[in-house]
Coordinates of N, CA and C in Angstrom, one line a residue:
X1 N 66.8 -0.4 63.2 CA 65.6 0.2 63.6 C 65.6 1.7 63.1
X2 N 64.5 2.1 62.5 CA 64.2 3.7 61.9 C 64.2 4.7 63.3
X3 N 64.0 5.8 62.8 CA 64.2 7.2 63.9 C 62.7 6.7 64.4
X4 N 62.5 7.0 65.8 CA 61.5 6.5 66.7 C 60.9 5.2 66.9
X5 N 62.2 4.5 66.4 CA 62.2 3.4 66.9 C 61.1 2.3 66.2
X6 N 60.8 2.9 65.0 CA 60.2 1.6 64.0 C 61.0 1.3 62.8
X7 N 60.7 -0.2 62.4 CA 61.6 -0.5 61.3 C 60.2 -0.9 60.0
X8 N 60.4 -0.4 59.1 CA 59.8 -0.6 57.7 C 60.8 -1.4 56.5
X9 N 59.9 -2.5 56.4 CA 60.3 -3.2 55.1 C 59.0 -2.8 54.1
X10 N 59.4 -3.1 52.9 CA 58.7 -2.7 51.7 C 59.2 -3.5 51.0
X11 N 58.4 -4.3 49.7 CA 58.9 -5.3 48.9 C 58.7 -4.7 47.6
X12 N 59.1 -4.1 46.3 CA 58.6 -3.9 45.4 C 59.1 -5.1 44.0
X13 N 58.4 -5.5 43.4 CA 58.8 -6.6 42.4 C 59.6 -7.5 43.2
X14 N 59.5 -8.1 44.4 CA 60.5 -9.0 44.9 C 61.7 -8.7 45.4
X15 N 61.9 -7.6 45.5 CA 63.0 -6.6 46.2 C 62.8 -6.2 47.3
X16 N 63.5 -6.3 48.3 CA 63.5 -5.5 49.8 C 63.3 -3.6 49.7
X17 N 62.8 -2.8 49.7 CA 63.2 -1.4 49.8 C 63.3 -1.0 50.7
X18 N 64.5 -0.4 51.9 CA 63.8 0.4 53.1 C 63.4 1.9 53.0
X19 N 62.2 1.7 53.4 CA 61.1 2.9 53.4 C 61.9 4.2 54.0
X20 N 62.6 3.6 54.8 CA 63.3 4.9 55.6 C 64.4 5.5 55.0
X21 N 65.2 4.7 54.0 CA 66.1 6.0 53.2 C 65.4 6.3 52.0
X22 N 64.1 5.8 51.5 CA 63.6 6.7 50.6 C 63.2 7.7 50.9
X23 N 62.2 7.9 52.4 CA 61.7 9.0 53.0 C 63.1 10.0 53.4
X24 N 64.2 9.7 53.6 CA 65.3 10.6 53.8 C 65.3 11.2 52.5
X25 N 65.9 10.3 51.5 CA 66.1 10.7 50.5 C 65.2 11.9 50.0
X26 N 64.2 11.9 50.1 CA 63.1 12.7 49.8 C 62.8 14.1 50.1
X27 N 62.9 14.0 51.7 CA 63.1 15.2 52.7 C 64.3 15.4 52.4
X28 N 65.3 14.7 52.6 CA 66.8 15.5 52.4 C 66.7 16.4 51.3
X29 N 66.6 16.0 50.0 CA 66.7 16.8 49.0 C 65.4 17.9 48.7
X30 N 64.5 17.5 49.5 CA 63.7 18.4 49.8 C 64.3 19.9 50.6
X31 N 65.2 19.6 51.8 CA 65.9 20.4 52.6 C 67.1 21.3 52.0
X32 N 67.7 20.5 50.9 CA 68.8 21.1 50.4 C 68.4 21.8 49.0
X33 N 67.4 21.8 48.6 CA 67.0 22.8 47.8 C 66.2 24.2 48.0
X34 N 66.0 24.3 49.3 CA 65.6 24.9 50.4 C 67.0 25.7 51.1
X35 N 67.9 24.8 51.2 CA 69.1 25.7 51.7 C 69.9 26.6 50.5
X36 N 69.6 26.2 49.3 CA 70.1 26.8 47.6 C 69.5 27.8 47.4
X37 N 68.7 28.2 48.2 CA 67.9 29.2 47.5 C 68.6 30.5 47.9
X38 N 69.1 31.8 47.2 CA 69.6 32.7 47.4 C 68.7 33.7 47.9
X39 N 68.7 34.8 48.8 CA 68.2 36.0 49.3 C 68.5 37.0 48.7
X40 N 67.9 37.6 48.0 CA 68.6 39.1 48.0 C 67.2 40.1 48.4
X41 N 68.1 41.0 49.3 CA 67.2 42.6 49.8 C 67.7 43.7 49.0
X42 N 66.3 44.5 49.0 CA 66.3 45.3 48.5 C 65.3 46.8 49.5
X43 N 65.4 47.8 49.4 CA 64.3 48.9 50.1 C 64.0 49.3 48.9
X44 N 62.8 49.9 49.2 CA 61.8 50.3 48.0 C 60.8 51.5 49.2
X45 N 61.1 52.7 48.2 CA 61.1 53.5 49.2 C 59.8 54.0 48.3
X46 N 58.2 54.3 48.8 CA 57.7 54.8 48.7 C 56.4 55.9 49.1
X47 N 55.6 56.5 48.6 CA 55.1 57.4 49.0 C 53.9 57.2 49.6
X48 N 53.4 58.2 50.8 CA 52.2 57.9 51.7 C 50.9 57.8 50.8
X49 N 50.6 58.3 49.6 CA 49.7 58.4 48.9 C 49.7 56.9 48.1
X50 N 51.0 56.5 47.8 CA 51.1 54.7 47.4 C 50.6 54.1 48.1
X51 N 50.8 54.3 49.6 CA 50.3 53.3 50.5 C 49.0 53.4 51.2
X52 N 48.3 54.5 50.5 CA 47.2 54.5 50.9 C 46.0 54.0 49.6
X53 N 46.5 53.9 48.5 CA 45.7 53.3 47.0 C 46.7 52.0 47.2
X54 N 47.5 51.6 47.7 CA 48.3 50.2 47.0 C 48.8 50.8 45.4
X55 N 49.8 49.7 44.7 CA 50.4 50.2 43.7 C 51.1 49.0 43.4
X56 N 52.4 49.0 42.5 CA 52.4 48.1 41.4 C 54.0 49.3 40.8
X57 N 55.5 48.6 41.5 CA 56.1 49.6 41.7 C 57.5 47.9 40.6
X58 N 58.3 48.7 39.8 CA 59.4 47.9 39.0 C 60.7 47.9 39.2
X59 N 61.4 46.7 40.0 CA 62.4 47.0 40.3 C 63.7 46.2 39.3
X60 N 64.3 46.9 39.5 CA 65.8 46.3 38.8 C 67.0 45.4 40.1
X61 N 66.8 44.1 39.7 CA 67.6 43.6 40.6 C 68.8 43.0 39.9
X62 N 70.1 43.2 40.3 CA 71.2 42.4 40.1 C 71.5 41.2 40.5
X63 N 71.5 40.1 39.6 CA 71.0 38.7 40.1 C 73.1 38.8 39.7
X64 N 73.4 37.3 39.9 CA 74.5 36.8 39.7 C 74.7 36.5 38.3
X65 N 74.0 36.0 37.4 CA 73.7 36.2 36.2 C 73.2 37.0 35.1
X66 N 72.3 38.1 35.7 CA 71.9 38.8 35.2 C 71.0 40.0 36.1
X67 N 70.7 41.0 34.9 CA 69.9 42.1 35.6 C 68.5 41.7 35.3
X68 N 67.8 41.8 36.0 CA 66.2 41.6 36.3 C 65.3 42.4 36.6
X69 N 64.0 43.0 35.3 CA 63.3 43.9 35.7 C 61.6 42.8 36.6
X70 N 61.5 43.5 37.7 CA 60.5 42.8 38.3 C 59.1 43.9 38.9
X71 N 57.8 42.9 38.6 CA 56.4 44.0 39.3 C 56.5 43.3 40.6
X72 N 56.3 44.0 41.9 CA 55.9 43.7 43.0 C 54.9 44.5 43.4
X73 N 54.0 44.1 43.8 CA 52.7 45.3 44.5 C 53.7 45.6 45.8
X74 N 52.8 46.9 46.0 CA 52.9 47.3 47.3 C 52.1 47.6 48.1
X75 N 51.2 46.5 49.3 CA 50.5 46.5 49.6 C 49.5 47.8 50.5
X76 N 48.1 47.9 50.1 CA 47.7 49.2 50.7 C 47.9 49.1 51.9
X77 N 48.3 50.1 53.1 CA 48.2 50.3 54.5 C 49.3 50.2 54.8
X78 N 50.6 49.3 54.3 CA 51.8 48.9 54.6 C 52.5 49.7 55.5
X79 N 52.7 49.6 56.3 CA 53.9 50.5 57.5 C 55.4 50.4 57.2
X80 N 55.7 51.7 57.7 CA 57.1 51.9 57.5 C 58.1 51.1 57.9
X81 N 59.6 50.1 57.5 CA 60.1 49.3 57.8 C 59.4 48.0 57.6
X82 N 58.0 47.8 57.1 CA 57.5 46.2 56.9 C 58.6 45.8 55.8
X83 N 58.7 44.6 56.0 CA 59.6 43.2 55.4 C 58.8 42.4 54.6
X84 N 58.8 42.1 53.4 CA 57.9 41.2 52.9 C 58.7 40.5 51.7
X85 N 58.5 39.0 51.8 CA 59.5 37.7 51.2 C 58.7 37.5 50.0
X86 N 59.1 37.7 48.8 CA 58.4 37.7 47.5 C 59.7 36.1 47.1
X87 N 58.9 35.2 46.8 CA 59.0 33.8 46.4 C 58.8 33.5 45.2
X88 N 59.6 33.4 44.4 CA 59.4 32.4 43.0 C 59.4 33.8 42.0
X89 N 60.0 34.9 41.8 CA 59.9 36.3 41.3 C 61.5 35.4 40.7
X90 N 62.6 34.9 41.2 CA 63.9 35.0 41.0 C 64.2 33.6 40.6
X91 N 64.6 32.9 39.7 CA 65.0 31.5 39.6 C 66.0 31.2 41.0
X92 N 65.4 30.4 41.5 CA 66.2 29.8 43.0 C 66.3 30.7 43.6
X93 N 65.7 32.1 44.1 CA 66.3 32.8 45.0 C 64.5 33.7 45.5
X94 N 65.1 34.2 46.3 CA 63.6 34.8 47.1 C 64.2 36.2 47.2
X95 N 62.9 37.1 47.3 CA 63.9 39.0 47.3 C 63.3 39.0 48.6
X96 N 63.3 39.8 50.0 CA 62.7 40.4 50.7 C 63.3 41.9 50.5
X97 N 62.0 42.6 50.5 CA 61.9 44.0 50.0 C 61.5 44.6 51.5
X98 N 62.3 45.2 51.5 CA 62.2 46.9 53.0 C 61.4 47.9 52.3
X99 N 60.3 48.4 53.0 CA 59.6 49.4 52.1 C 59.6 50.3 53.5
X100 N 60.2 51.6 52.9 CA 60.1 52.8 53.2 C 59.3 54.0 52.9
X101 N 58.4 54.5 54.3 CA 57.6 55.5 53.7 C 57.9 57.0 53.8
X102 N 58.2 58.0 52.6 CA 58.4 58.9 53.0 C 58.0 60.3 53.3
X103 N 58.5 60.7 54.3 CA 57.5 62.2 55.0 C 56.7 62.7 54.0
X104 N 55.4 62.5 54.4 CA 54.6 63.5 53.8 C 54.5 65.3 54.3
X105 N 54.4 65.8 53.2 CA 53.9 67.1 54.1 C 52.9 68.0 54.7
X106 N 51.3 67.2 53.9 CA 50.3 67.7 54.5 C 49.9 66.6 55.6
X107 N 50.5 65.4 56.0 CA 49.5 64.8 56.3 C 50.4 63.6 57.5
X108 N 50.2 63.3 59.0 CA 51.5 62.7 59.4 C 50.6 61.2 59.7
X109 N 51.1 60.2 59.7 CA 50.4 58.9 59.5 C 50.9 58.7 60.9
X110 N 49.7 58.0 61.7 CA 49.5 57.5 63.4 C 49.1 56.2 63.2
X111 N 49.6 55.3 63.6 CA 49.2 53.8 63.1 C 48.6 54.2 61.9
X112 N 47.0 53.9 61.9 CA 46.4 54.0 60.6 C 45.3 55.0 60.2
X113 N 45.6 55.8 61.3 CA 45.0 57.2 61.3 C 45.8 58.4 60.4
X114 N 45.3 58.8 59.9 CA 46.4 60.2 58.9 C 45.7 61.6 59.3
X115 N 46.9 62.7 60.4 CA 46.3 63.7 60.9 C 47.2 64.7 60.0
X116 N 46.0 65.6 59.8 CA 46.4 67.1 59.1 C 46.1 68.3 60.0
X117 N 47.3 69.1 59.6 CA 47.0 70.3 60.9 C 46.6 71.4 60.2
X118 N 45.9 72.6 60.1 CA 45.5 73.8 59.4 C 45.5 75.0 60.7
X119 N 45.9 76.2 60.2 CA 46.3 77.0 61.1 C 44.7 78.0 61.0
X120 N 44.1 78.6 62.3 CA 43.1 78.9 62.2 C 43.0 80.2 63.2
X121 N 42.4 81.1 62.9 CA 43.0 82.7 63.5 C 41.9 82.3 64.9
X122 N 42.2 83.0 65.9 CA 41.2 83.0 67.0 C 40.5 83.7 66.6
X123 N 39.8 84.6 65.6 CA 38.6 85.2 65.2 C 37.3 84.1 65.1
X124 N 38.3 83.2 63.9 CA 37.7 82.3 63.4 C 37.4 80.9 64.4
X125 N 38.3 80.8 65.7 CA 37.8 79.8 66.6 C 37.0 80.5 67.2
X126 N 36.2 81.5 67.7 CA 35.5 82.2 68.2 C 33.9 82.3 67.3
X127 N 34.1 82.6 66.4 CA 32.9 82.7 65.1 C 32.6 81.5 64.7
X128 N 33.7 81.1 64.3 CA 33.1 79.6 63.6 C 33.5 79.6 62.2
X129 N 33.9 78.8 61.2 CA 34.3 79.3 59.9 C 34.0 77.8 58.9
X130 N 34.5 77.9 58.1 CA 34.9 77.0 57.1 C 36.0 77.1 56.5
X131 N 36.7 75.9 55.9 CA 37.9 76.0 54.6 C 37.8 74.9 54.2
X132 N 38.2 74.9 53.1 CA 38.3 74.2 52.1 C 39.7 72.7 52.4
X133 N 39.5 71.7 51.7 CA 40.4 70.9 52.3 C 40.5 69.4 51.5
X134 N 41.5 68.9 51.2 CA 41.6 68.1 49.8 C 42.1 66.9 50.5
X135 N 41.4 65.7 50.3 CA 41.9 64.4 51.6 C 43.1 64.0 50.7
X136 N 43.5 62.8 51.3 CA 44.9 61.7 50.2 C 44.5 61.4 49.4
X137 N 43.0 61.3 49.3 CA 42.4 60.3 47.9 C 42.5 61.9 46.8
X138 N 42.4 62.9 48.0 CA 42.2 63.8 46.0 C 40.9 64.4 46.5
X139 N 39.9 64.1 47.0 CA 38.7 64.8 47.2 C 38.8 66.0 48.1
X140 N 37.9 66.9 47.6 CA 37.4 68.2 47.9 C 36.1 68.2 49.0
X141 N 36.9 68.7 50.2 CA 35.9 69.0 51.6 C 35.6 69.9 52.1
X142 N 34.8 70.4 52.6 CA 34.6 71.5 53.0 C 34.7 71.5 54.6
X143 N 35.2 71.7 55.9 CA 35.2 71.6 57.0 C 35.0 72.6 57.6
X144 N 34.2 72.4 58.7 CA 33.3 73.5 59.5 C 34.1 73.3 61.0
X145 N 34.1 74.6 61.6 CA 34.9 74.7 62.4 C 33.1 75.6 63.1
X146 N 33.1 74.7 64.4 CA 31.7 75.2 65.3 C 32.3 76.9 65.5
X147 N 31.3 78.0 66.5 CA 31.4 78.5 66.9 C 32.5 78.8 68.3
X148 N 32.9 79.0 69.3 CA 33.2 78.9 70.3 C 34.6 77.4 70.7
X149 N 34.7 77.3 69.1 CA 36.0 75.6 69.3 C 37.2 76.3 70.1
X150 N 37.3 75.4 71.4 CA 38.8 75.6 71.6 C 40.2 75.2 70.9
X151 N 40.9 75.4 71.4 CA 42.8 76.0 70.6 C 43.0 74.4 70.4
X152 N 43.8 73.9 69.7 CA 44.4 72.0 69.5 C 43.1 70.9 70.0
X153 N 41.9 71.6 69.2 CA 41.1 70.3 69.4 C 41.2 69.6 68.2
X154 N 40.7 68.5 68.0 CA 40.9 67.8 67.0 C 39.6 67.5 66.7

């Protein structure tokens, strides 16, 4: 009797086949080509301005047979420490890449919020002012600070 308790006969050209070690057969070597597959990790350490356009970053990996130049995107928004399993990049083997983001200095990333601090005289929180101000993407702003703004408002 097969696993769950049914039994399969199959006749092909007059031959008995049982169904049940071809379907092993099948899955097994399905499973062990699956356990062959090698892992290798790598970090890939990039910048908050990469992960705010996405990018397209080349890595050199040391396979057991050889060295390996590879493109992997790096996806826009990605957070610091994400893990991500790039499949079929490696003959029989899969990379998972650590992507590290590193300090920016104008700009500190909050989930998916990106806050910038500018220092501002209490003349100018009192009056009211403008300055000039350049976002991640590169664009030119001009930001207006009301009259009467209190101290760490945002």
């Amino acid at each position: 009797m097969g696993p769950g308790g049914f039994f399969f006969n199959m006749y092909v050209n007059g031959a008995g086949v049982d169904i049940n070690d071809m379907l092993s057969q099948m899955f097994g070597q399905m499973n062990n080509v699956r356990q062959q597959r090698q892992v290798y990790r790598t970090r890939v350490t990039v910048t908050l301005e990469n992960v705010y356009t996405g990018t397209t970053q080349v890595l050199r990996i040391q396979t057991d047979q050889e060295t390996k130049l590879i493109n992997i995107d790096v996806p826009q928004g990605i957070h610091n420490g994400t893990q991500i399993r790039y499949d079929n990049l490696l003959p029989r083997a899969s990379l998972l890449v650590e992507f590290i983001i590193m300090p920016n200095l104008k700009f500190e990333r909050r989930d998916n919020d990106l806050i910038s601090y500018h220092s501002i005289s209490v003349l100018d929180l009192i009056a009211g002012t403008e300055f000039p101000f350049t976002t991640i993407s590169g664009k030119n702003i001009q930001v207006k600070v009301k009259p009467k703004t209190q101290p760490y408002m945002q």
